[in-house]
Short mmCIF file of C-alpha atoms in Angstrom, two decimals:
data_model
loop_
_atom_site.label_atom_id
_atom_site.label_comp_id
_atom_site.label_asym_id
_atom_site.label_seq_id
_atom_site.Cartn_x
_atom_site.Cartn_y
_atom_site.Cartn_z
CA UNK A 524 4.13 -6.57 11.06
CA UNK A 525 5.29 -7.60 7.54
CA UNK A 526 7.70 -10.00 8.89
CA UNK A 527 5.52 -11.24 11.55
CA UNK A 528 2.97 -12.62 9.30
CA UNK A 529 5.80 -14.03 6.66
CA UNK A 530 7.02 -16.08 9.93
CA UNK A 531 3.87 -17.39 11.16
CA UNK A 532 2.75 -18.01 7.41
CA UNK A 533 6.46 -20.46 6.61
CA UNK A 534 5.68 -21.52 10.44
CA UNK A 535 2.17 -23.00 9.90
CA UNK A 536 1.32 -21.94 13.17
CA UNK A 537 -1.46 -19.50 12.38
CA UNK A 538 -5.08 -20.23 12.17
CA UNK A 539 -6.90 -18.56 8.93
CA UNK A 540 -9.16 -16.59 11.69
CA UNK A 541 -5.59 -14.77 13.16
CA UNK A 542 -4.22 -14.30 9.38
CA UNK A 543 -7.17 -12.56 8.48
CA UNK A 544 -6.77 -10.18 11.40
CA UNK A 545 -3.24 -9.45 10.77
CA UNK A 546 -4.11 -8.82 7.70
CA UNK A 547 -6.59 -6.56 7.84
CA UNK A 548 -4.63 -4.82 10.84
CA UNK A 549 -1.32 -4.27 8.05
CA UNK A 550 -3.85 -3.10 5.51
CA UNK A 551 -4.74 -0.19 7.98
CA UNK A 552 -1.71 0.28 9.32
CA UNK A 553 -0.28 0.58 5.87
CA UNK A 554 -3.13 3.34 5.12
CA UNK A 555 -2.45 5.36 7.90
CA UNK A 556 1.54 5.52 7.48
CA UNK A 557 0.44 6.24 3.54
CA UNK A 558 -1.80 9.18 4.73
CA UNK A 559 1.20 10.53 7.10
CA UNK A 560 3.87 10.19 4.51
CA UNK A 561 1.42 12.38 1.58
CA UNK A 562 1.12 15.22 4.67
CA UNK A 563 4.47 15.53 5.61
CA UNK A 564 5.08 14.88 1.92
CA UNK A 565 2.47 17.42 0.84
CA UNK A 566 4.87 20.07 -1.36
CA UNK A 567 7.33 17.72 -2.52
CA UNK A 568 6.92 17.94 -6.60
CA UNK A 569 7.86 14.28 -6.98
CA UNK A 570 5.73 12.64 -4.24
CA UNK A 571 2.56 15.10 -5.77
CA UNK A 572 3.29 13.42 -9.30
CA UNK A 573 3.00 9.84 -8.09
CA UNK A 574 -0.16 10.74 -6.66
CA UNK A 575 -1.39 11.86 -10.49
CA UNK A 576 -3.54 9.62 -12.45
CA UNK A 577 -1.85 8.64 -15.49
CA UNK A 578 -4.05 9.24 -18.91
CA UNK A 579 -4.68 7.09 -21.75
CA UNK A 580 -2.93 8.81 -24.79
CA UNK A 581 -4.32 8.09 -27.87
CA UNK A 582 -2.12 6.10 -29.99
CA UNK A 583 -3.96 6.97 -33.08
CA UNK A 584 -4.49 10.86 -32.84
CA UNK A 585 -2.09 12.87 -34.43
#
């Protein structure tokens, strides 16, 4: 879907109505094969940590 739009973007042949639904439609599509990935992914140690929030260390605390 990527690809697709890159094409029809260097093409000019897409109206800003059609690139907005592509869009949108490789926005979910992205979420949904994110959500399937962190499942299948769900006790892998390395996949958990990228889904941790980092935290602001203080850089004057000792």
């Amino acid at each position: 879907m990527r690809n697709l739009i890159a094409e029809k973007l260097d093409e000019g042949s897409i109206s800003s109505r059609d690139l907005a639904s592509l869009t949108k439609r490789l926005a979910d599509m992205s979420a949904e094969i994110e959500a399937i990935d962190k499942a299948s992914n769900g006790h892998d140690p390395a996949m958990q940590a990228l889904d941790t929030e980092d935290i602001r260390l203080d850089e004057h605390e000792d």
